[in-house]
Short mmCIF file of N, CA and C in Angstrom, two decimals:
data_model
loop_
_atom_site.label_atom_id
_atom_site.label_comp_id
_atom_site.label_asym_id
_atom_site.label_seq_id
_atom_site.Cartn_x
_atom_site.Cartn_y
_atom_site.Cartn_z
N UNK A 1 -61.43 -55.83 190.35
CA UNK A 1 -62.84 -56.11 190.48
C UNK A 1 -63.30 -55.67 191.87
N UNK A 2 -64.39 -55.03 192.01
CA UNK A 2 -65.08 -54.53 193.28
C UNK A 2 -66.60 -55.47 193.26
N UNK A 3 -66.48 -55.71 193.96
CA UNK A 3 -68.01 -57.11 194.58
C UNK A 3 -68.21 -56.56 196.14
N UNK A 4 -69.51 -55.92 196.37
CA UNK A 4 -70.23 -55.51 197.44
C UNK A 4 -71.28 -56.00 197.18
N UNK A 5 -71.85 -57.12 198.77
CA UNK A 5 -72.76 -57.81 198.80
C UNK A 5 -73.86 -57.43 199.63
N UNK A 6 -74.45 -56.93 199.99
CA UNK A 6 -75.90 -56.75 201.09
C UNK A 6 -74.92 -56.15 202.26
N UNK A 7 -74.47 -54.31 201.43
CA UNK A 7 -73.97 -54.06 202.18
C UNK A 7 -74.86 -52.89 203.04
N UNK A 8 -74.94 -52.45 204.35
CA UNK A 8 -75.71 -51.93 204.97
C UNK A 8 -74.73 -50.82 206.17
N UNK A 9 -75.16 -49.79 205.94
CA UNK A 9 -74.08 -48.73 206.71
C UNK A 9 -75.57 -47.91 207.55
N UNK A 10 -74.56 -47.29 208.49
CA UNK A 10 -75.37 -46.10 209.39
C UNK A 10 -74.21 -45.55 209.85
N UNK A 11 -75.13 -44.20 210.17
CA UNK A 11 -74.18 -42.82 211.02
C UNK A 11 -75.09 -42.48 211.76
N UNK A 12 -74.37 -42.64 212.58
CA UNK A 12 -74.88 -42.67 214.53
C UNK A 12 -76.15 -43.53 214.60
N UNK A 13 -77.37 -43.16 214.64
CA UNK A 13 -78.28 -44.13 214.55
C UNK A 13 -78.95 -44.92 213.56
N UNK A 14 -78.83 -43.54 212.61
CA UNK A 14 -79.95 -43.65 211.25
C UNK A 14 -79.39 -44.79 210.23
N UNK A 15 -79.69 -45.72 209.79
CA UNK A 15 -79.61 -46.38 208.78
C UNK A 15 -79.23 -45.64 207.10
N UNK A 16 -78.24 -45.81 206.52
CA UNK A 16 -78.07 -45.06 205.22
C UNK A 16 -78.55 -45.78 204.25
N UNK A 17 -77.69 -46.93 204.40
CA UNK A 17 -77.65 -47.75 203.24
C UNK A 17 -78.39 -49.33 203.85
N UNK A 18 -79.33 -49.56 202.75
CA UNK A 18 -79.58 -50.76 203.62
C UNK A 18 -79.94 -51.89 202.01
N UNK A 19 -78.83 -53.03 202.32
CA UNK A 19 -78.62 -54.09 201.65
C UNK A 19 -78.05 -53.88 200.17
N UNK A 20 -77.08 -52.94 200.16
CA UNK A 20 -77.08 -52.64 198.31
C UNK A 20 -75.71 -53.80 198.41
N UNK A 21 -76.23 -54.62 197.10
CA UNK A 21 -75.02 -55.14 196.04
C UNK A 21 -74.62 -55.00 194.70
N UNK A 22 -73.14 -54.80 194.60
CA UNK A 22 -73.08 -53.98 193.47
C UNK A 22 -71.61 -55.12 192.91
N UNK A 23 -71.33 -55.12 191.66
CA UNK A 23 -70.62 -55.57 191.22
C UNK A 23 -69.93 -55.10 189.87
N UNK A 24 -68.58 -54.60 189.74
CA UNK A 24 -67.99 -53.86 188.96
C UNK A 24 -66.43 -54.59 188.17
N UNK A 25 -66.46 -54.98 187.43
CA UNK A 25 -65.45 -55.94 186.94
C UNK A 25 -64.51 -54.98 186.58
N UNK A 26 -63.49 -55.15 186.26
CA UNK A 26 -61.69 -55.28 186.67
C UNK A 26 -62.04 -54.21 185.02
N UNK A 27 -61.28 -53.02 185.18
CA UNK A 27 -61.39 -52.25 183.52
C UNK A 27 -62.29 -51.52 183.31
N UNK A 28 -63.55 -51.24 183.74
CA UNK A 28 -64.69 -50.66 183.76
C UNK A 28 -65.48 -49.29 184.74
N UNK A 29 -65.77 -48.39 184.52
CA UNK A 29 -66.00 -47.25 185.26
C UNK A 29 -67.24 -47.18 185.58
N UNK A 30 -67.55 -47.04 186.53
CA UNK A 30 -69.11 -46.17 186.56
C UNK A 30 -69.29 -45.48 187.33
N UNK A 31 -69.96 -44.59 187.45
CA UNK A 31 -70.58 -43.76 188.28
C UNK A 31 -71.75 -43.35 188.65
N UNK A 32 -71.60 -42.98 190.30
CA UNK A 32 -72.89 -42.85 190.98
C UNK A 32 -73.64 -41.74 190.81
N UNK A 33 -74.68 -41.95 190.48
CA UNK A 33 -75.71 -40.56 190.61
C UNK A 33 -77.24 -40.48 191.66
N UNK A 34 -77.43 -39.71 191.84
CA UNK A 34 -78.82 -40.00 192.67
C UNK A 34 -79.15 -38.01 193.12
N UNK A 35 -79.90 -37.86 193.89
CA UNK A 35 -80.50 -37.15 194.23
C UNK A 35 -79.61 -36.82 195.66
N UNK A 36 -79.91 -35.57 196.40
CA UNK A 36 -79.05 -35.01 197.84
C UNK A 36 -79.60 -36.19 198.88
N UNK A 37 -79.05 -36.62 199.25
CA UNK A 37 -79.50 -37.47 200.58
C UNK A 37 -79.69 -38.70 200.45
N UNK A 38 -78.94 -39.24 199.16
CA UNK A 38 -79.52 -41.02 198.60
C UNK A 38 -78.17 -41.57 199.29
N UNK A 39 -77.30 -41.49 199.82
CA UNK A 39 -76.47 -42.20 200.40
C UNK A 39 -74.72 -42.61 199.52
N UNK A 40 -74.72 -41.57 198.26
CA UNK A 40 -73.67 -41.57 197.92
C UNK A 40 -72.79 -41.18 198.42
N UNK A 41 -71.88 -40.56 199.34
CA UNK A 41 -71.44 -40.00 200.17
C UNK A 41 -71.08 -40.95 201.01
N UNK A 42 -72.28 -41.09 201.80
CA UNK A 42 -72.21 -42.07 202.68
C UNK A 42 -71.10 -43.53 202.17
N UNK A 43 -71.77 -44.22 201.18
CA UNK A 43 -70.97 -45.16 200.30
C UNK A 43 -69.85 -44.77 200.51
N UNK A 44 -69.18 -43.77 199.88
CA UNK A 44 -67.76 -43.51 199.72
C UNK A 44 -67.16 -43.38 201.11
N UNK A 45 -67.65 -43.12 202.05
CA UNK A 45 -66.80 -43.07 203.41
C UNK A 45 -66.99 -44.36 203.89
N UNK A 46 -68.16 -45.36 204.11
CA UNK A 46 -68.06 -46.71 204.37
C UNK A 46 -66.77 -47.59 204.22
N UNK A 47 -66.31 -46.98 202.50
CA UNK A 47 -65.70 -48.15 201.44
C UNK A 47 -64.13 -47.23 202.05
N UNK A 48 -63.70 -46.03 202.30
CA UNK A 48 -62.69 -45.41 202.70
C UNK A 48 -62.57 -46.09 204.31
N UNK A 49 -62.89 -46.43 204.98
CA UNK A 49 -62.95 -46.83 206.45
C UNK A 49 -63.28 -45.47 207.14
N UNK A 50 -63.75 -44.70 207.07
CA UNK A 50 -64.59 -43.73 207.74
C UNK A 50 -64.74 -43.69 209.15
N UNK A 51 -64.53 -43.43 209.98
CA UNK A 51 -65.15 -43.65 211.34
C UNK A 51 -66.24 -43.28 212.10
N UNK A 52 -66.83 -42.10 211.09
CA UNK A 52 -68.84 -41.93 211.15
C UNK A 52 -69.33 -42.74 210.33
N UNK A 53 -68.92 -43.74 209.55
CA UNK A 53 -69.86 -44.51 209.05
C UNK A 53 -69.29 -45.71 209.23
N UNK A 54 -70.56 -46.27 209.87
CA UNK A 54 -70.11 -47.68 210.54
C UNK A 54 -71.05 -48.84 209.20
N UNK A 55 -70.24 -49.77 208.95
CA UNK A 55 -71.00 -50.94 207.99
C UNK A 55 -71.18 -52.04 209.35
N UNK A 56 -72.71 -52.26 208.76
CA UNK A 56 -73.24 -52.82 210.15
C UNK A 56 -73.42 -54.57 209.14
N UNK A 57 -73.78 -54.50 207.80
CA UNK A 57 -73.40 -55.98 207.65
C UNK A 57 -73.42 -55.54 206.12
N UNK A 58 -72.57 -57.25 205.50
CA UNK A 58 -72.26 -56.97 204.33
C UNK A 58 -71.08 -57.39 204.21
N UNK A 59 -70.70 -57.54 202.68
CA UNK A 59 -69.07 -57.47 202.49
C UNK A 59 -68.59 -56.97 201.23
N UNK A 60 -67.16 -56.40 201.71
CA UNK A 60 -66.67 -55.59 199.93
C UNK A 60 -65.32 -56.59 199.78
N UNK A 61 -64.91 -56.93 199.00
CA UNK A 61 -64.32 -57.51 198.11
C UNK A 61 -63.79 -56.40 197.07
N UNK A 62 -62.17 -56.47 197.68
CA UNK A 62 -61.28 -55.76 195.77
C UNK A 62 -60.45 -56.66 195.58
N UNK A 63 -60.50 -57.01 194.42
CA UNK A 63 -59.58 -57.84 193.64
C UNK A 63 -59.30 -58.79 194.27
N UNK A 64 -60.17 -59.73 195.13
CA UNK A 64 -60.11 -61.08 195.40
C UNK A 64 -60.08 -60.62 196.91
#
């Protein structure tokens, strides 16, 4: 299970992501879609520990 709560990222100054919660139960797939510049990307390096993308608040939760 993946549980992300009012999570909020930036790279260098700019704000990416601001407050997304998402919740994905244990067995189940989904995937992201959006438009060039919506912050998917971004997401995936946050949740990898990235070191240009800093999570400024929030929390992720896997499997407890």
């Amino acid at each position: 299970m993946l549980i992300i709560t009012n999570l909020s990222v930036s790279i260098g100054e700019k704000e990416i992501i601001r407050n997304l919660s998402l919740e994905i139960p244990a067995g189940q797939i989904h995937i992201l879609m959006g438009p060039n510049g919506s912050g998917k990307s971004t997401f995936a390096h946050a949740l990898m520990g990235s070191p240009h993308a800093t999570i400024t608040q929030g929390n992720v939760v896997i499997d407890g």
